[in-house]
Short mmCIF file of C-alpha atoms in Angstrom, two decimals:
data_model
loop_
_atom_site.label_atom_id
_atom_site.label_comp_id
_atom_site.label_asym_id
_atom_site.label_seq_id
_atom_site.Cartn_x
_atom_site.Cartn_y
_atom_site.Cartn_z
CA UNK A 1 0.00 0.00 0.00
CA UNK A 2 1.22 3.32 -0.76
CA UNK A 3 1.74 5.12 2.31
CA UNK A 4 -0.05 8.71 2.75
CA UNK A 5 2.15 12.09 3.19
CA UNK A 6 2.16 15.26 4.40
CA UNK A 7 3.09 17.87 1.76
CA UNK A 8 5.07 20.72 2.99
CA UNK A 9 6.00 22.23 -0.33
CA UNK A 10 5.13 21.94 -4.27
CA UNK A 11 8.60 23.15 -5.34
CA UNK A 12 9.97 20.03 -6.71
CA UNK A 13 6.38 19.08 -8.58
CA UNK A 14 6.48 22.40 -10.12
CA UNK A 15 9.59 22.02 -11.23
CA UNK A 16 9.07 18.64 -12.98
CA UNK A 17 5.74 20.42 -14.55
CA UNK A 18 7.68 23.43 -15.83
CA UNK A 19 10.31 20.69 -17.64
CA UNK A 20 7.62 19.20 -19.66
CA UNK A 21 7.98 16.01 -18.65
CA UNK A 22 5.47 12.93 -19.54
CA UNK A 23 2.20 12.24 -17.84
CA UNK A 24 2.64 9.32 -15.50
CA UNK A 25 2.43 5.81 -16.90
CA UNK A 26 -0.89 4.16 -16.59
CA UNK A 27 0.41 1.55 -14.02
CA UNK A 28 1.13 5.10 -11.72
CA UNK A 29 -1.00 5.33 -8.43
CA UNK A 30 -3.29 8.00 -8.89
CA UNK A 31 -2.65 11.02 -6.35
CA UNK A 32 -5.69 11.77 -3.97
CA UNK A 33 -4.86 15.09 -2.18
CA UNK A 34 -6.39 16.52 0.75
CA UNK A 35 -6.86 20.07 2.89
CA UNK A 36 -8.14 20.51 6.12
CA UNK A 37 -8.91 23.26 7.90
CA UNK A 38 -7.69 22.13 11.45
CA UNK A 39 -5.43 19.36 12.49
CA UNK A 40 -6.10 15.49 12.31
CA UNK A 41 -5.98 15.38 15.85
CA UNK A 42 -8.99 17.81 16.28
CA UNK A 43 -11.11 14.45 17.53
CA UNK A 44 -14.19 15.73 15.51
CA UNK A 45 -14.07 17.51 11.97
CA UNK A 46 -10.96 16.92 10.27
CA UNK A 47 -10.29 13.46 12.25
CA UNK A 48 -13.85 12.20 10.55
CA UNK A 49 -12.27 13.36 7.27
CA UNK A 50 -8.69 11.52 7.27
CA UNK A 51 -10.50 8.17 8.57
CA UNK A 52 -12.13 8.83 5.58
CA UNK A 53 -8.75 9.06 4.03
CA UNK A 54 -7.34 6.66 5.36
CA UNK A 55 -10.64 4.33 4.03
CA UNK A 56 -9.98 5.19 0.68
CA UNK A 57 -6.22 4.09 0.91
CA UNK A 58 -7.23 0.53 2.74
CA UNK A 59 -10.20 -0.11 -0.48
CA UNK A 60 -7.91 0.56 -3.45
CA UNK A 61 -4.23 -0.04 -2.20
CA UNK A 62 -1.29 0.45 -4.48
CA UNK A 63 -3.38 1.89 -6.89
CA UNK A 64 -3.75 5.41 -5.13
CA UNK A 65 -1.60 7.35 -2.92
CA UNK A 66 -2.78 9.86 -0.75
CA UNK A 67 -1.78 12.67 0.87
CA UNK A 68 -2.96 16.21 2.99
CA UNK A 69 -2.06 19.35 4.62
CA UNK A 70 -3.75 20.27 7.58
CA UNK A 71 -4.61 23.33 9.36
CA UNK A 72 -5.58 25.50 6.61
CA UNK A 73 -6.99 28.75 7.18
CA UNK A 74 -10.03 29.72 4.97
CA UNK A 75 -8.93 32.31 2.44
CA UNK A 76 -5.83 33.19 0.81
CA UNK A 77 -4.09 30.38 2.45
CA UNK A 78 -6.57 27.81 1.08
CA UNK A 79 -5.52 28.69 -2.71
CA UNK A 80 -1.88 28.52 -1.70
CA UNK A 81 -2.69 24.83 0.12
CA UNK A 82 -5.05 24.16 -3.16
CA UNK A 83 -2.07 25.06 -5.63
CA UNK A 84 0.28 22.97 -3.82
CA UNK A 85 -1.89 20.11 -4.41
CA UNK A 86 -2.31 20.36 -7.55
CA UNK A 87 1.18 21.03 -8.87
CA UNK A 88 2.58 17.77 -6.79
CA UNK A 89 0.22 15.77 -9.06
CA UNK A 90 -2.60 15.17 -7.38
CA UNK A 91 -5.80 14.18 -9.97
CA UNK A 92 -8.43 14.77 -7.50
CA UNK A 93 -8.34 16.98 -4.53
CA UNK A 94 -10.96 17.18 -1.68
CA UNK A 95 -11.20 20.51 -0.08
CA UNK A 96 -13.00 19.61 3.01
CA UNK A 97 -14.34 22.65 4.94
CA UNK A 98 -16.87 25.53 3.45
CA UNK A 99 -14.75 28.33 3.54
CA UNK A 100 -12.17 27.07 1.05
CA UNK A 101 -15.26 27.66 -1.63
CA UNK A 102 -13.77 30.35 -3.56
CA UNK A 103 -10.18 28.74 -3.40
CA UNK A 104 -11.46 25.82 -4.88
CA UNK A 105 -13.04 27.40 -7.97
CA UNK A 106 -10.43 29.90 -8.04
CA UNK A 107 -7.82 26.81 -8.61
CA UNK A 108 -9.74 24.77 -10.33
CA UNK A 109 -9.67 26.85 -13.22
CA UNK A 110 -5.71 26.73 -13.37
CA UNK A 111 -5.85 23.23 -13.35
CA UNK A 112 -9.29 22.10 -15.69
CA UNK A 113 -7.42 18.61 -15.75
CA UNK A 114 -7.78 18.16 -11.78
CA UNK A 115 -10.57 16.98 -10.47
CA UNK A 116 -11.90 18.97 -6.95
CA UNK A 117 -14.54 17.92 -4.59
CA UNK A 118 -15.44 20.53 -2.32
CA UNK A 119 -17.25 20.00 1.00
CA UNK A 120 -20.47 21.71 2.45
CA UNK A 121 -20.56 24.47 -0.60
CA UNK A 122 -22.66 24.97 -3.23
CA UNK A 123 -20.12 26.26 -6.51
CA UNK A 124 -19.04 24.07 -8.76
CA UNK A 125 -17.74 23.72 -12.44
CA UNK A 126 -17.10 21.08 -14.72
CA UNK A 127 -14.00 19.97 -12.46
CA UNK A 128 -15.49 20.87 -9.47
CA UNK A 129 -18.28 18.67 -7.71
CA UNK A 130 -20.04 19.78 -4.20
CA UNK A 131 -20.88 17.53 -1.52
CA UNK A 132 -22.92 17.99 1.69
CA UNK A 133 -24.51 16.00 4.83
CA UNK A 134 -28.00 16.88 6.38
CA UNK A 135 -26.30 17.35 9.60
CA UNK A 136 -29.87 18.90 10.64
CA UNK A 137 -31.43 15.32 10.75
CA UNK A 138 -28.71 14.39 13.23
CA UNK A 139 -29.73 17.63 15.32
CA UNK A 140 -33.33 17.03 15.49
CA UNK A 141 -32.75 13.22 16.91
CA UNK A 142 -30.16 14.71 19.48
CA UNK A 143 -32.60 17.85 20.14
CA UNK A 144 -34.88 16.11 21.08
CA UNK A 145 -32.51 13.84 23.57
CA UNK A 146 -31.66 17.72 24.93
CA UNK A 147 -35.63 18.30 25.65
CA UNK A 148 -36.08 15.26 27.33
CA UNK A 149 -33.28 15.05 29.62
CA UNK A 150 -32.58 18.90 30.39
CA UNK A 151 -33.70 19.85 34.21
CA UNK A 152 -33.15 23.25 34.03
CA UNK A 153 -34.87 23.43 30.99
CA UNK A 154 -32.26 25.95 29.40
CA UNK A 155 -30.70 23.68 26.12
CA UNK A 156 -27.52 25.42 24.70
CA UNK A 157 -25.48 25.60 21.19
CA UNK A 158 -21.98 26.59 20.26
CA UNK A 159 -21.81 27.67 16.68
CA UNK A 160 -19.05 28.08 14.84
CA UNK A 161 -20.07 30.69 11.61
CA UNK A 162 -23.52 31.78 10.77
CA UNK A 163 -23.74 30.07 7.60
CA UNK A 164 -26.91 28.23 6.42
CA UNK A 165 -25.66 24.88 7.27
CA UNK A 166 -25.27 26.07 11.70
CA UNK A 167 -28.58 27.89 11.56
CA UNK A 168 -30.39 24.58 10.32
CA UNK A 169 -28.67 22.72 13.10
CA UNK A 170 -29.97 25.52 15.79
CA UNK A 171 -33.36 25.44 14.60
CA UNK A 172 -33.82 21.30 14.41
CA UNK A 173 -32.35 20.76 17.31
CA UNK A 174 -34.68 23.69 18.84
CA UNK A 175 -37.82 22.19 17.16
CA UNK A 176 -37.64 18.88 18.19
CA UNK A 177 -36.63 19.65 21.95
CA UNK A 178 -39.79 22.13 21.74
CA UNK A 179 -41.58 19.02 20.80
CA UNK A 180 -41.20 17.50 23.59
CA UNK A 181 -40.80 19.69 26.25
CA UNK A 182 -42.74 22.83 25.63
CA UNK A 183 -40.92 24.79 28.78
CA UNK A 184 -37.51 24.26 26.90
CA UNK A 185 -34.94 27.63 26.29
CA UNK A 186 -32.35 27.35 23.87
CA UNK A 187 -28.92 29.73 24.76
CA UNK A 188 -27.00 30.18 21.50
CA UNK A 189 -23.00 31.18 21.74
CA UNK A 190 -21.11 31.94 18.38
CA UNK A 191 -17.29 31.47 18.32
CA UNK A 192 -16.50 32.25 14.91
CA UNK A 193 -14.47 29.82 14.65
CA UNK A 194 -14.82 25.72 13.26
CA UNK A 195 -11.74 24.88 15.35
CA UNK A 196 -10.67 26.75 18.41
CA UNK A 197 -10.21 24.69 21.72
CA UNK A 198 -10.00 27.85 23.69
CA UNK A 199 -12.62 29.94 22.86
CA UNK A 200 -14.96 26.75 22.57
CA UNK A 201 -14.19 26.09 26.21
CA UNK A 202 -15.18 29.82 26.88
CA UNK A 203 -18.66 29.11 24.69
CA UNK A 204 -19.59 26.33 26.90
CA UNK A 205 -18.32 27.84 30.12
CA UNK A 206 -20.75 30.51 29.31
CA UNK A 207 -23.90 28.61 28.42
CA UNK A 208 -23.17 26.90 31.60
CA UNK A 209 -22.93 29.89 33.68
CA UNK A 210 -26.87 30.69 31.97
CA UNK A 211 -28.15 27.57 33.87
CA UNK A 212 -27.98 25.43 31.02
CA UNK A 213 -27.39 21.57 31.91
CA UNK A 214 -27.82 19.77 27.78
CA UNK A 215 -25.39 21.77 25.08
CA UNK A 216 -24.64 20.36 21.46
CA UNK A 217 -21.90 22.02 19.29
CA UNK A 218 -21.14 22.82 15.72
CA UNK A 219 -17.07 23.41 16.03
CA UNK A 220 -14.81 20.30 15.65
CA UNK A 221 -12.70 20.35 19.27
CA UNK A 222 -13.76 18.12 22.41
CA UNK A 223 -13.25 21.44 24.33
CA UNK A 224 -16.82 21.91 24.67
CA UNK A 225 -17.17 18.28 26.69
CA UNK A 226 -14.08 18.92 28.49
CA UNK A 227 -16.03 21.76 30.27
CA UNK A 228 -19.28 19.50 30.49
CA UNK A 229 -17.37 16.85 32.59
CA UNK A 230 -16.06 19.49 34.60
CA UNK A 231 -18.95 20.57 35.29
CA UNK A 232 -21.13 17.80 35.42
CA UNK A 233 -23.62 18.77 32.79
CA UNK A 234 -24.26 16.79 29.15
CA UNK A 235 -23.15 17.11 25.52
CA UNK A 236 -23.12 15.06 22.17
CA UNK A 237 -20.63 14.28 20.62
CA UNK A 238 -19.80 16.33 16.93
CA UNK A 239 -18.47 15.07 13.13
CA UNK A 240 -17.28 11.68 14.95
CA UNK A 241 -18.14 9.69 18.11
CA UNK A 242 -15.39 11.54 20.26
CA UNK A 243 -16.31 8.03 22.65
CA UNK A 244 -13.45 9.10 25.10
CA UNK A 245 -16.27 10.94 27.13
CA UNK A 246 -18.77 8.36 27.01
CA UNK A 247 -20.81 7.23 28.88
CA UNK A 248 -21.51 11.17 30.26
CA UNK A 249 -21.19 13.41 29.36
CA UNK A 250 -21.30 12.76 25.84
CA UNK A 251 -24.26 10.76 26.27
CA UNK A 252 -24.45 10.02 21.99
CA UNK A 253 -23.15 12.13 18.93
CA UNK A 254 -23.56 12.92 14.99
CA UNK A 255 -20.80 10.68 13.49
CA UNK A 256 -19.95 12.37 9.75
CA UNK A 257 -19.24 9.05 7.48
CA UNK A 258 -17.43 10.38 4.14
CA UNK A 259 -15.93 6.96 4.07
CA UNK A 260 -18.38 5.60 1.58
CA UNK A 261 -18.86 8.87 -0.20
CA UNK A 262 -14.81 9.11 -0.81
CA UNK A 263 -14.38 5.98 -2.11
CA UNK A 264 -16.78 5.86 -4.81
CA UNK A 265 -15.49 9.39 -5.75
CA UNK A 266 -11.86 7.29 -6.36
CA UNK A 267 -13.60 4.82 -7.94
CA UNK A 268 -15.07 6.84 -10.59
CA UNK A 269 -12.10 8.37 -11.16
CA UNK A 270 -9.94 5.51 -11.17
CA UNK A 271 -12.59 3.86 -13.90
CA UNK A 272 -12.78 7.04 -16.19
CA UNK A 273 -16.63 7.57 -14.62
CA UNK A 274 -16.70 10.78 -12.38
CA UNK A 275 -18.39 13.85 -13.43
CA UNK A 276 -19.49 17.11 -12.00
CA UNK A 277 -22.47 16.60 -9.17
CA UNK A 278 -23.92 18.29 -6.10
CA UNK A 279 -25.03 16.09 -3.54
CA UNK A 280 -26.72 16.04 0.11
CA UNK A 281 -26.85 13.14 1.86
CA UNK A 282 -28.41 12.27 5.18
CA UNK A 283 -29.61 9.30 7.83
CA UNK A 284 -30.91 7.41 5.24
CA UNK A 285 -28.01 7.29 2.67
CA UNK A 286 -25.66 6.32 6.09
CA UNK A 287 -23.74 10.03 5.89
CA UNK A 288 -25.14 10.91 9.08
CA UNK A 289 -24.84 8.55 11.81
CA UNK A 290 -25.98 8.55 14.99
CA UNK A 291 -23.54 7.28 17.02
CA UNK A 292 -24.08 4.90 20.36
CA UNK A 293 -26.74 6.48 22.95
CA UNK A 294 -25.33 5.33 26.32
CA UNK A 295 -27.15 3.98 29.15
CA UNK A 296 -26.79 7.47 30.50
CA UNK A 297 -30.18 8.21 28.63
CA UNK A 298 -33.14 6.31 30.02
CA UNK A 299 -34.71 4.14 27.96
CA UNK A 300 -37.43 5.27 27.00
CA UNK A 301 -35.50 8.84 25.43
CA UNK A 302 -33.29 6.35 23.81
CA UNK A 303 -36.27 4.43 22.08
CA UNK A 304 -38.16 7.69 21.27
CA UNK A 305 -34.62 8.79 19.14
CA UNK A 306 -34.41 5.58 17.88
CA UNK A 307 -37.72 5.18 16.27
CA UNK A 308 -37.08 9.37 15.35
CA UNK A 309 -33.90 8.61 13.98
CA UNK A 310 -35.26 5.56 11.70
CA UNK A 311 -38.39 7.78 10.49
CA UNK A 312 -35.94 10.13 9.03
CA UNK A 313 -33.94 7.14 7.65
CA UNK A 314 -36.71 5.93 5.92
CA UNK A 315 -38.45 9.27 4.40
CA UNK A 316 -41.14 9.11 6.27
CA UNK A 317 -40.80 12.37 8.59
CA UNK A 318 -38.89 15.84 7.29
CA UNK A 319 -37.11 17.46 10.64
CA UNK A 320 -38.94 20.65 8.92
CA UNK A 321 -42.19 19.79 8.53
CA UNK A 322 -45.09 22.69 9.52
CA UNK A 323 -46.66 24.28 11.01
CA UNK A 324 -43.61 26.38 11.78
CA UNK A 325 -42.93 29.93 11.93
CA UNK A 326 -39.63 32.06 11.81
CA UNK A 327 -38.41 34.36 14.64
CA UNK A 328 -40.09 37.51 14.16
CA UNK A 329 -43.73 35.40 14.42
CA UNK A 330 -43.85 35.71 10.39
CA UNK A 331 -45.30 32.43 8.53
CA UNK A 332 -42.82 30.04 7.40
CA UNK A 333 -44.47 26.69 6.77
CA UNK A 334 -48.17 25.46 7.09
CA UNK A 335 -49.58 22.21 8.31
CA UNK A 336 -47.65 19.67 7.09
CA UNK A 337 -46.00 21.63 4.82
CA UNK A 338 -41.78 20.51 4.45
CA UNK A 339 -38.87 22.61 3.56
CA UNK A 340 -37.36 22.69 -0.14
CA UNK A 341 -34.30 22.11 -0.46
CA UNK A 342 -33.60 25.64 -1.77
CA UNK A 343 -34.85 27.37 1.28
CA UNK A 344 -32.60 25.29 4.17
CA UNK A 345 -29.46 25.61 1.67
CA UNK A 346 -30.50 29.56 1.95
CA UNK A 347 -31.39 29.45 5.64
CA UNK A 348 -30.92 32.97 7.72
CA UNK A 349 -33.14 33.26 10.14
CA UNK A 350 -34.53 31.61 13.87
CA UNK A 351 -37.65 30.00 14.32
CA UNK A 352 -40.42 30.69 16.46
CA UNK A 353 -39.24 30.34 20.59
CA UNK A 354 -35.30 30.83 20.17
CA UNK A 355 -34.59 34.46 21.84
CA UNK A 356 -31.12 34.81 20.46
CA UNK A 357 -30.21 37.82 18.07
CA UNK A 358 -28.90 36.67 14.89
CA UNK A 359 -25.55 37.81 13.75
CA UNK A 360 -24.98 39.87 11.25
#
């Protein structure tokens, strides 16, 4: 098996580009780069992504070699990262976090014979496919774990950016602790940030210090539950099991599986088959997992997210579904009404019950 790396530097790839050299013989592993946007270590996020990584090197062997840089800020950095990529020879690059959007198309017209995936966004180009989880199914099953088992009745959220993709979290997980306990509050900290151990401490600190006893996150760190055990309140795990604080207080978690998702991209690549796509995949496709629910949880919560989790799995229940109403008391959706697609991928505002301002 060819063994992964860690690029540091394109100079020697752009060099052998800039000579003109041949294309590399058929019987050549085909390079599968990688960018993250914090390290593999993070226990959440970018971890989820290089198991996924790591999948796609244990299905197809010798035939591909991998590698990734890690910790990539969003922005001007991302293009550099990008660049890098592509001049070491890499065929088909995954650019794994939303802010690297604009890098991604930015680069992928330099290079219109590399292939880019780019996750969570929504541009793309004849090179350039997007791909996406409904992390918001994942949020109503633990939501409504939160409602259930909260005493205080005061729920909190650490949220990373204000994009569409949070906001749906905030409201599903909301909604479906609403549904089951009508007293329920939900506290909402931003830290403008997807990975920052520090200031994700200080979010849940915070929501903590506001009485609430049941927080869920949308950053990538295992800050958040470090606080919770301290403090003897309960969390979820996010983007992988982060098991370590099982049984409480990470009482069950939204596991992000790109493994399947990655290696059919490979495959179709490797077999001459992949073209342009946008995809969003949920529960039922097995992109969203939800991972063990520990005996922490009585049993009864734990069948009532079951049986949740499977309706959602099997089509039969939308996590939007009406009636529901935004923030400001405005209709949103009527009796039994569900979401499009195009209005969650444009999503900007609270529902109905959540007291938090917006940002900006």
């Amino acid at each position: 098996m060819k063994r992964r790396t860690m690029l540091k530097s394109g100079t020697i790839a752009a060099a052998v580009l800039a000579m003109g050299l041949p294309a590399l013989a058929q019987d050549e592993p085909l390079k599968v780069g990688f960018i993250y946007v914090g390290p593999v270590g993070d226990g959440g996020w970018t971890y989820q992504h290089d198991l996924a990584r790591q999948a796609v090197e244990a299905e197809y062997g010798d035939r591909v070699e991998t590698s990734f840089i890690e910790s990539v800020p969003e922005g001007a950095d991302a293009e550099r990262a990008l660049t890098q990529l592509a001049l070491a020879g890499n065929k088909l690059i995954f650019a794994t976090s939303f802010g690297f959007m604009d890098a991604t198309i930015n680069v992928a017209q330099r290079f219109p014979d590399v292939k880019f995936e780019h996750a969570t966004g929504y541009k793309t180009a004849e090179n350039v496919s997007t791909y996406d989880a409904r992390f918001y199914e994942g949020r109503a099953v633990i939501g409504t774990m939160a409602g259930r088992m909260t005493e205080t009745n005061k729920i909190g959220y650490i949220g990373s950016f204000p994009i569409p993709e949070v906001i749906q979290g905030i409201n599903s997980a909301y909604i479906h602790a609403k549904k089951v306990n009508p007293d329920v509050e939900m506290r909402v900290v931003w830290v403008y940030s997807w990975f920052d151990p520090a200031k994700e401490a200080d979010a849940a600190a915070a929501l903590i210090a506001e009485g609430v006893d049941v927080f869920m996150q949308h950053t990538d760190s295992t800050a958040p539950l470090a606080k919770a055990q301290e403090a003897g309140v309960l969390g979820f795990g996010q983007a992988s099991d982060m098991s370590n604080f099982a049984p409480n207080p990470r009482v069950a978690s939204i596991i992000d599986h790109w493994d399947p998702y990655y290696i059919r991209r490979v495959g179709q690549v490797l077999d001459g088959t992949w073209e342009s796509q946008s995809v969003w995949l949920g529960i039922g496709d097995g992109e969203v997992v939800i991972g063990e629910i520990t005996d922490a949880v009585p049993a009864e919560v734990k069948a009532e997210a079951e049986a949740l989790r499977d309706q959602i799995a099997a089509g039969d229940y939308h996590p939007f579904t009406g009636p529901l109403k935004k923030q400001d008391g405005s209709d949103w959706l009527a009796e039994g009404q569900v979401a499009s697609d195009q209005e969650l991928a444009g999503m900007n505002f609270y529902v109905e019950g959540i007291t938090a301002a917006m940002p900006n």
